[in-house]
Short mmCIF file of C-alpha atoms and ligand atoms in Angstrom, two decimals:
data_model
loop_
_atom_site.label_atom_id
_atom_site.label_comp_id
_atom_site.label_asym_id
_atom_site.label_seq_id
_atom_site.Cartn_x
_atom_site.Cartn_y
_atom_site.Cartn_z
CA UNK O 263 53.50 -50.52 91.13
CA UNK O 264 53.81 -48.14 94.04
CA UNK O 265 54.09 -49.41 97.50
CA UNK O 266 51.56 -46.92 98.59
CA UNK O 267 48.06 -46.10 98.15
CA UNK O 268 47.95 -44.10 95.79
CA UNK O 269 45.02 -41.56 96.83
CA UNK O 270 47.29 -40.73 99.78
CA UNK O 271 49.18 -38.37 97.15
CA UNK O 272 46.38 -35.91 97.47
CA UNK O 273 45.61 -36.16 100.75
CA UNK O 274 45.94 -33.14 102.66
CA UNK O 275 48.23 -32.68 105.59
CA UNK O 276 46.84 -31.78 108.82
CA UNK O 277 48.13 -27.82 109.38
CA UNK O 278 48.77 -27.67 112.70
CA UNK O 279 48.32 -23.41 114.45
CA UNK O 280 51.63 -21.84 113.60
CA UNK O 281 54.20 -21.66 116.99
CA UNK O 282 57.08 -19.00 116.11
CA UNK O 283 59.46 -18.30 119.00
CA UNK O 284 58.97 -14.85 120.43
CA UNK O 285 55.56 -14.79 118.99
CA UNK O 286 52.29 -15.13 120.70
CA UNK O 287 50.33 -18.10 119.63
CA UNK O 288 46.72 -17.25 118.95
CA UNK O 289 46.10 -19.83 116.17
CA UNK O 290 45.33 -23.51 118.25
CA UNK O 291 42.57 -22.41 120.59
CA UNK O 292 44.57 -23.67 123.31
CA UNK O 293 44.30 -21.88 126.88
CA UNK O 294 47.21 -19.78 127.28
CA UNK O 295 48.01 -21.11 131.30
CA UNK O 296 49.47 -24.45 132.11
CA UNK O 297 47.90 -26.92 133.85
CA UNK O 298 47.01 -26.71 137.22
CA UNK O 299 49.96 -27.46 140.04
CA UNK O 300 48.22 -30.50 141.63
CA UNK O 301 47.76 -31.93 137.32
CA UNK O 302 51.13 -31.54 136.91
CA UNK O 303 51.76 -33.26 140.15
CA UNK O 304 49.67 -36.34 138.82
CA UNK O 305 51.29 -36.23 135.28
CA UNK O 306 54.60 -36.86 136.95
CA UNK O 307 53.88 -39.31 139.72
CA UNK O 308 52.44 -40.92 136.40
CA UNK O 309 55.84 -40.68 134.63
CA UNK O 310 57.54 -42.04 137.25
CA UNK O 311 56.18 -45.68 136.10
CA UNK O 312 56.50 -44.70 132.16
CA UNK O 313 58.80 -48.10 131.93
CA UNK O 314 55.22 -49.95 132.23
CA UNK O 315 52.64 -49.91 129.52
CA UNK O 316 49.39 -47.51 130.62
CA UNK O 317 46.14 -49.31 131.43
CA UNK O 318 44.68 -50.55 127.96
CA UNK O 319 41.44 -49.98 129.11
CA UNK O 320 41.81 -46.69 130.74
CA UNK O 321 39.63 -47.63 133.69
CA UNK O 322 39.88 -45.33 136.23
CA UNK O 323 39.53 -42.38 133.73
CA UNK O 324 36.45 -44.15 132.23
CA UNK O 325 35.13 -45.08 135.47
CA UNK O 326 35.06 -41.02 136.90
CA UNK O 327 33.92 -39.90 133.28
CA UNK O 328 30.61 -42.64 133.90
CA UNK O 329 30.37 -41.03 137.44
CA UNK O 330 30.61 -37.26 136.23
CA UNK O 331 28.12 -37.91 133.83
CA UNK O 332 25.84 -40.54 135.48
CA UNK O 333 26.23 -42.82 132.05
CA UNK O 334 27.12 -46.56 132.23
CA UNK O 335 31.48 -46.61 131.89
CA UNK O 336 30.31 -49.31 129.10
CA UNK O 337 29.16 -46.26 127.10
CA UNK O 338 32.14 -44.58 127.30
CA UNK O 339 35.05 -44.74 124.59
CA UNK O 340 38.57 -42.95 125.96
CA UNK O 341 41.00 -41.92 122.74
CA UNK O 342 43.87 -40.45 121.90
CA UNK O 343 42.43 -36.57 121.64
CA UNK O 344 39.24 -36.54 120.25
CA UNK O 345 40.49 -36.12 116.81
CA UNK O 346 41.76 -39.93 117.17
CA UNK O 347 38.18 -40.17 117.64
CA UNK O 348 37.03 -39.24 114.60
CA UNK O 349 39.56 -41.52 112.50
CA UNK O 350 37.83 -44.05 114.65
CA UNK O 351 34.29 -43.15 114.04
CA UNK O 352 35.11 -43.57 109.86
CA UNK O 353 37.03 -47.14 110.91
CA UNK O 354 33.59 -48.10 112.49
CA UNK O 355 31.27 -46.88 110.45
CA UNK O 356 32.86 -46.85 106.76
CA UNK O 357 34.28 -49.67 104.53
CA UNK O 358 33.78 -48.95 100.66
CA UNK O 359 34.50 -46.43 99.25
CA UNK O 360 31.00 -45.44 98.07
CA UNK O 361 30.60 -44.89 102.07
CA UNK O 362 30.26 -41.47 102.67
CA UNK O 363 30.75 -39.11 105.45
CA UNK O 364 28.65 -35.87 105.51
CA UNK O 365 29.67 -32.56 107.45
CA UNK O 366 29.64 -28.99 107.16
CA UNK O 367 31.70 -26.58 105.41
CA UNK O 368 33.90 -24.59 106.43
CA UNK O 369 34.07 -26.91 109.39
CA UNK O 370 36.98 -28.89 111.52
CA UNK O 371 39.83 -29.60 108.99
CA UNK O 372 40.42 -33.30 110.08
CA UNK O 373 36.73 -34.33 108.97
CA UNK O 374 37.92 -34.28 105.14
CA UNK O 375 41.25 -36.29 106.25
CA UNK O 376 40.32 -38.70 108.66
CA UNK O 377 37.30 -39.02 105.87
CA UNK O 378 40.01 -39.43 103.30
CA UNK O 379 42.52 -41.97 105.11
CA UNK O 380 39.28 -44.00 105.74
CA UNK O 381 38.89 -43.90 101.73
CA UNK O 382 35.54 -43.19 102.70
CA UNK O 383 34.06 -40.39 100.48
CA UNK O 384 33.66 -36.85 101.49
CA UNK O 385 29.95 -34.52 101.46
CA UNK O 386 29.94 -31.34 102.31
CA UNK O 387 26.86 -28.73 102.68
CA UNK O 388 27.90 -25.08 102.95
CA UNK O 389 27.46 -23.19 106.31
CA UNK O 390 24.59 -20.70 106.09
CA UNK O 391 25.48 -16.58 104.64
CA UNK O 392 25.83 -16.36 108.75
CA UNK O 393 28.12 -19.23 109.52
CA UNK O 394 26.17 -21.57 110.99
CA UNK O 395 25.52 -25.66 110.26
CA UNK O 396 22.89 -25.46 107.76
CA UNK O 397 20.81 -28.41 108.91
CA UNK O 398 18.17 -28.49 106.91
CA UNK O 399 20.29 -29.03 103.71
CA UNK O 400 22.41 -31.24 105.59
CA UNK O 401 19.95 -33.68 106.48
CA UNK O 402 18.19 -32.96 102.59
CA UNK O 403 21.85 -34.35 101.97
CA UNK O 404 21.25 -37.86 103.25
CA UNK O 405 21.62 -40.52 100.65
CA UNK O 406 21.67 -44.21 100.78
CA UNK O 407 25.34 -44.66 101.07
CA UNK O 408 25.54 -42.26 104.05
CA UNK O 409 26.93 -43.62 106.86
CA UNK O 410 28.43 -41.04 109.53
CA UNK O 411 27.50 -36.99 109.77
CA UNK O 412 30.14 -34.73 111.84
CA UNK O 413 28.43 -31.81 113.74
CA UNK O 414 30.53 -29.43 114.96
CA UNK O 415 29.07 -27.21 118.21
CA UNK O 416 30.73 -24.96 118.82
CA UNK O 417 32.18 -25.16 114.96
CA UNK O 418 35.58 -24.82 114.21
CA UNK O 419 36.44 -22.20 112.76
CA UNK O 420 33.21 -19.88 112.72
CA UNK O 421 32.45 -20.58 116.42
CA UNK O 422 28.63 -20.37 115.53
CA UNK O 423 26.52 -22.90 118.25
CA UNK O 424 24.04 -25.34 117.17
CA UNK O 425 20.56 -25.06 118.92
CA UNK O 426 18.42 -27.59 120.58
CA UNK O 427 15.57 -27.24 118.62
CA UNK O 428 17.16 -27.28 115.30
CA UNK O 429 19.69 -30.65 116.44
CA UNK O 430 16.41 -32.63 117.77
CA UNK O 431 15.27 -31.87 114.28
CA UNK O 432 18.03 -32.94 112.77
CA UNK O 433 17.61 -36.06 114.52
CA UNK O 434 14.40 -37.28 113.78
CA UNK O 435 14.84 -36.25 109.78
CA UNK O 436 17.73 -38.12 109.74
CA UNK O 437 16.38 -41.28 111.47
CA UNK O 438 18.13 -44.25 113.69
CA UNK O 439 20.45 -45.59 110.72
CA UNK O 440 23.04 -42.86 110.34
CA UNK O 441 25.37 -42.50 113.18
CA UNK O 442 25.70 -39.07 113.71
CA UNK O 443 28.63 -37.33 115.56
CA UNK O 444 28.29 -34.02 117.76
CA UNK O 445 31.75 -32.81 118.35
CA UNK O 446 31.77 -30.80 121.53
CA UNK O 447 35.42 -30.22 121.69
CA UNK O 448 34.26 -26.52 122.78
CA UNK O 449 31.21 -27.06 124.88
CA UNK O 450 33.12 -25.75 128.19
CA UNK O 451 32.91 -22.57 126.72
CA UNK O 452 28.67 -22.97 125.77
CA UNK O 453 26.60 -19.89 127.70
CA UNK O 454 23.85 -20.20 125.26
CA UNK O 455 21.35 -21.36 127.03
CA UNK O 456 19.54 -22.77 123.45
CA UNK O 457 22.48 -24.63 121.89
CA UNK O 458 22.30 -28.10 121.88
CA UNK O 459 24.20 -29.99 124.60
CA UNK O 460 25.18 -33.60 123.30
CA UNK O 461 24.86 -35.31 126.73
CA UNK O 462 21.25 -34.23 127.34
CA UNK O 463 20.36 -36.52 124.03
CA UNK O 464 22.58 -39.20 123.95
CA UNK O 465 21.01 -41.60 125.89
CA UNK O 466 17.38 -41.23 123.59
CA UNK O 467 19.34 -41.14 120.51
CA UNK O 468 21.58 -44.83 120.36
CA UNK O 469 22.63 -43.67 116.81
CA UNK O 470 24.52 -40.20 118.69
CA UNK O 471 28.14 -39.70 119.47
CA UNK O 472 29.13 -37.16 121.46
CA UNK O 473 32.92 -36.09 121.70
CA UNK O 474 34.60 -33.88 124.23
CA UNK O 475 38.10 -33.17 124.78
CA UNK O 476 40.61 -32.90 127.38
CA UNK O 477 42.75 -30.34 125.05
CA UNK O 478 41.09 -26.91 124.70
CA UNK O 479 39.26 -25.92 128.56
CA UNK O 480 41.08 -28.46 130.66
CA UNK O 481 44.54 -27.91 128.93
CA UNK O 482 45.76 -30.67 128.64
CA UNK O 483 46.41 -30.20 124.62
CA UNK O 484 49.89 -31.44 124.91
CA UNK O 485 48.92 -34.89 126.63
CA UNK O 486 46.55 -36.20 123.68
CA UNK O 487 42.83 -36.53 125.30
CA UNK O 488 39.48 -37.17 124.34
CA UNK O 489 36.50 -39.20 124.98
CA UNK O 490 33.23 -40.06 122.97
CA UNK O 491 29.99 -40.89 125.27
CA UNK O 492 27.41 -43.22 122.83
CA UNK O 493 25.22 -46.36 122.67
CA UNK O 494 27.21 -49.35 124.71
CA UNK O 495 27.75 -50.66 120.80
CA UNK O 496 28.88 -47.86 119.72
CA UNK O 497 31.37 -47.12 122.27
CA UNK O 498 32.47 -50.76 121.72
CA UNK O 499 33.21 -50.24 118.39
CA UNK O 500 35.12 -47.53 119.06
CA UNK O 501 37.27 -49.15 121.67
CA UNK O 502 37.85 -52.10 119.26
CA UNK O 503 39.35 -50.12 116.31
CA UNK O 504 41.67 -47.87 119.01
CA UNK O 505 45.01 -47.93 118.72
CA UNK O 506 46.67 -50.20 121.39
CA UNK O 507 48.01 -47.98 124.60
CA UNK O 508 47.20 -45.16 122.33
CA UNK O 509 46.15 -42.97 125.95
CA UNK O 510 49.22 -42.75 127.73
CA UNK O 511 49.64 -43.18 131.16
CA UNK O 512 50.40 -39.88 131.55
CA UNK O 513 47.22 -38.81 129.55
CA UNK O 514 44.86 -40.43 131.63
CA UNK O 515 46.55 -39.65 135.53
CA UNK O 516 46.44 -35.93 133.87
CA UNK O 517 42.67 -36.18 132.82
CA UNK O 518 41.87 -37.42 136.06
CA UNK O 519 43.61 -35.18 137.96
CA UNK O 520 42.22 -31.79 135.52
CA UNK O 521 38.42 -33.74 136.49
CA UNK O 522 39.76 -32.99 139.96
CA UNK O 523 40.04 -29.03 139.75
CA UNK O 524 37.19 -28.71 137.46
CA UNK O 525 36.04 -26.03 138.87
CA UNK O 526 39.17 -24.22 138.70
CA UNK O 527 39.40 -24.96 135.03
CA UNK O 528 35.54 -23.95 134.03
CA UNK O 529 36.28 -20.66 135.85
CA UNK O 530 38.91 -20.04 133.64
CA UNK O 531 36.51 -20.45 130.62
CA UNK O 532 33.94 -17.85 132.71
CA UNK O 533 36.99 -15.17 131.94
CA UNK O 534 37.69 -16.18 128.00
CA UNK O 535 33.71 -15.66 127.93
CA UNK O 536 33.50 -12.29 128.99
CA UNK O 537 37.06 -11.51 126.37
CA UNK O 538 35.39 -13.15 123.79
CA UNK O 539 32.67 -10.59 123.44
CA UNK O 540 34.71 -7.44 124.05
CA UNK O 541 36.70 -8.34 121.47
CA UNK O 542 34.08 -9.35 119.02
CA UNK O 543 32.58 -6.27 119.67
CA UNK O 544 35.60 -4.03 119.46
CA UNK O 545 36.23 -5.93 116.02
CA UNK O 546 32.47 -5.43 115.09
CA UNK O 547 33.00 -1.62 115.57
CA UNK O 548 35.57 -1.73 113.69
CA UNK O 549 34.38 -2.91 110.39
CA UNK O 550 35.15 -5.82 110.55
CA UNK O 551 32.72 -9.19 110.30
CA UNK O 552 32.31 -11.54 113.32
CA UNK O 553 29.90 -14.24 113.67
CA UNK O 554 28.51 -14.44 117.51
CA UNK O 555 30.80 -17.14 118.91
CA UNK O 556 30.40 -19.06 121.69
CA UNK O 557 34.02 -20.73 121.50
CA UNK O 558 37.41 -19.67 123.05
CA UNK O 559 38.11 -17.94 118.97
CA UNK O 560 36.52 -15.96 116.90
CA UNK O 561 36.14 -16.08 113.57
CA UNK O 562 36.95 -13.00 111.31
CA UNK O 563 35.50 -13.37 107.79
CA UNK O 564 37.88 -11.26 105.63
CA UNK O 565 37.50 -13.04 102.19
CA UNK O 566 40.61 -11.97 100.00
CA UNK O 567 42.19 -9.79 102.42
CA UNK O 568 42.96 -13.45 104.91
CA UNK O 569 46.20 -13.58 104.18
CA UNK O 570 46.95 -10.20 104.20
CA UNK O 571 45.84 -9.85 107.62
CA UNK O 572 47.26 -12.53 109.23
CA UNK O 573 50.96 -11.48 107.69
CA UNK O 574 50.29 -7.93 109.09
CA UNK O 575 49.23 -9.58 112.51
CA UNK O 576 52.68 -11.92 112.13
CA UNK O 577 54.25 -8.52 111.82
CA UNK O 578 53.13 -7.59 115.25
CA UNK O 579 54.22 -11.41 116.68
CA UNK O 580 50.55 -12.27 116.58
CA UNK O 581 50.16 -16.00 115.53
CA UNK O 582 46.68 -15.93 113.51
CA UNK O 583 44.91 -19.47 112.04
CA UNK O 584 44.61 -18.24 108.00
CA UNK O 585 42.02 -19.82 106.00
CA UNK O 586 42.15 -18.93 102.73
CA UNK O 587 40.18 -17.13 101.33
CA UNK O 588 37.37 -17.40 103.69
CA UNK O 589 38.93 -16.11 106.75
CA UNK O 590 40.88 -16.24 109.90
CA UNK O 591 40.61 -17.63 113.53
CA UNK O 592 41.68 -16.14 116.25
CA UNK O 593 41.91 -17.19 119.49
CA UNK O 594 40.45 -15.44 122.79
CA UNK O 595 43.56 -15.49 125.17
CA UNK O 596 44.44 -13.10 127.84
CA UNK O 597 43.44 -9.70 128.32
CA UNK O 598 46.92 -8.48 126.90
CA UNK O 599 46.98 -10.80 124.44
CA UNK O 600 43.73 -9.92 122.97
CA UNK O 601 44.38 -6.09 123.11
CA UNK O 602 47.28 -6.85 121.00
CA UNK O 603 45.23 -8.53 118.49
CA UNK O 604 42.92 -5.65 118.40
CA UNK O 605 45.44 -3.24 118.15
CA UNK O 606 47.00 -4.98 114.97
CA UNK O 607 43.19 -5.40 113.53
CA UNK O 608 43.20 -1.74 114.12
CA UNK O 609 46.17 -1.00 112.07
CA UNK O 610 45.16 -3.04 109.55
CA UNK O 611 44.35 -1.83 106.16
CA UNK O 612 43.59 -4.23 103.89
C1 LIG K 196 40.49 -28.92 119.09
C2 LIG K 196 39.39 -29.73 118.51
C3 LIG K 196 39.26 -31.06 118.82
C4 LIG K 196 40.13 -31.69 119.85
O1 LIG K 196 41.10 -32.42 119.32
P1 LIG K 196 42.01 -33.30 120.28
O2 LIG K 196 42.44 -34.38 119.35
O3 LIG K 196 41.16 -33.80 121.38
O4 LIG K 196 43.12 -32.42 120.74
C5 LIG K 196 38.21 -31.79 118.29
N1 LIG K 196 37.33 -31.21 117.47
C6 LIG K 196 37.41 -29.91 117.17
C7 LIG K 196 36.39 -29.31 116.33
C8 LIG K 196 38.45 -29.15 117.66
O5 LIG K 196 38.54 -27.86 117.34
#
């Protein structure tokens, strides 16, 4: 007898983006600035009182996300970074293992683990030749025993956007009985004015989740923040299965204070935006191929050669995300940063 599970053995391990001292870290889509002065300021008044257990319910970040978003707070669910989220979506939503949990692939790579740790059962539909979410087939991939679908918009790793048009589809093939999730972690970074925007059809939708993130535009990676906006029962749910005091106090004083220089923050993104397509461009001229992103990364699609470019980029002290053998991710940092990158994509020769 073991003492564990034994379908754990295979699980995969989460790979976090590579951090090498000296190196520049473009592999965790993370903004390359710390937080604002007056967030830090609020993260540590916060830890000041980090001898007393944070508020279980996270009110008061709940309470300004119902107010920035004109949604009832009772429709709001607060985790520990969105990806906490997700574990909690398969608690609510699976229990046999015959439940199964539909997404795209190549898409986020804690969908097959959180899927996996559920001992749910994983389906995935490949992306389209041009990276996208290939809807159609997805929803053609509805069976009986589905029970939860993970959209990614903007998708990690090929930074492709979902549209409107094709999502509202989506939606009404699917039907009310499938609880399906729209992971927004990116959605700062949206200018397309066609892709789909989660908020705008959550409240016609009761069987849509929508999750957002404090950890890529409002930088606040580090401090473990996310939030899904849903149905009041599904948000419920969601609180119910969350690990107790699982937001810290910290967390939540530093989401609240980040909500507080939004504007700062989104003008940020306005910069990444205009980087992001000089350097897919520059990398389009140069041979290489780049889906249209409209995420802080881009997504090179170099087959074989993956991890032969991302050693010659660790060569340079460029910090690449590798996945072999469909690609690598990149992200859009500074100016500087990014001219490194393209220089060392220059260089490279395969
Ligand atoms: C970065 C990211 C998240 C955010 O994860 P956190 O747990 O909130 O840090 C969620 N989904 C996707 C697709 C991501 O790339």
């Amino acid at each position: 007898m073991s003492l564990i599970r034994a379908d754990l053995d295979s699980l995969p391990a989460y790979v976090p983006g590579r951090a090498i001292p000296g190196a520049i870290k473009l592999s965790s889509n993370e903004v390359p600035l710390p937080p604002p002065p007056s967030v830090l300021a609020a993260v540590a008044e916060a830890a000041a009182t980090g001898n007393r257990y944070p508020d279980l319910v996270v009110g008061a970040l709940t309470a300004r996300l119902a107010s920035e978003f004109g949604v009832d707070p009772g429709r709001i669910a607060v985790g520990c970074g969105s990806v906490s989220l997700c574990q909690q979506l398969v608690q609510i939503t699976c229990r046999e293992s015959s439940d199964e949990v539909l997404f795209a692939w190549r898409s986020f790579e804690a969908y097959p683990i959180v899927t996996r740790i559920g001992a749910a059962t994983a389906r995935t539909v490949p992306l389209t030749e041009d990276f996208r979410h290939d809807l159609d087939a997805m929803a053609a991939a509805v069976t009986s025993n589905t029970r939860l679908i993970m959209v990614c918009s903007p998708n990690n790793p090929t930074g492709t956007a979902v549209s409107r048009t094709e999502f509202e589809r989506f939606l009404a093939t699917v039907g009310p009985d499938v609880l399906v999730a729209l992971d927004e972690a990116y959605h700062e970074y949206v200018t397309d004015p066609d892709a789909v925007d989660g908020l705008a059809l959550v409240d016609a939708h009761p069987n849509l989740v929508v999750l957002r993130t404090f950890s890529k535009a409002y930088r606040l990676a580090g401090l473990r923040v996310g939030y899904a906006v849903a149905s009041a029962d599904v948000a419920q749910a969601l609180r119910k299965v969350c690990s107790p005091f699982s937001v810290s106090s910290v967390a939540q004083a530093g989401a609240i204070a980040a909500l507080e220089v939004k504007d700062e923050l989104l003008a940020a993104c306005a910069e990444v935006v205009d980087e992001r397509v000089r350097v897919r461009e520059t990398l389009l001229g140069a041979g290489y191929t780049v889906p249209p992103t409209q995420a802080n990364f881009v997504w090179v699609a170099l087959g074989e050669q993956t991890a032969a470019f991302a050693a010659h980029c660790l060569e340079q002290k460029l910090i690449v995300r590798p996945f072999a053998p469909d690609g690598v991710r990149v992200t859009v940092s500074t100016p500087e940063e990014n001219d490194l990158l393209l220089a060392a994509a220059t260089t490279f020769t395969g």
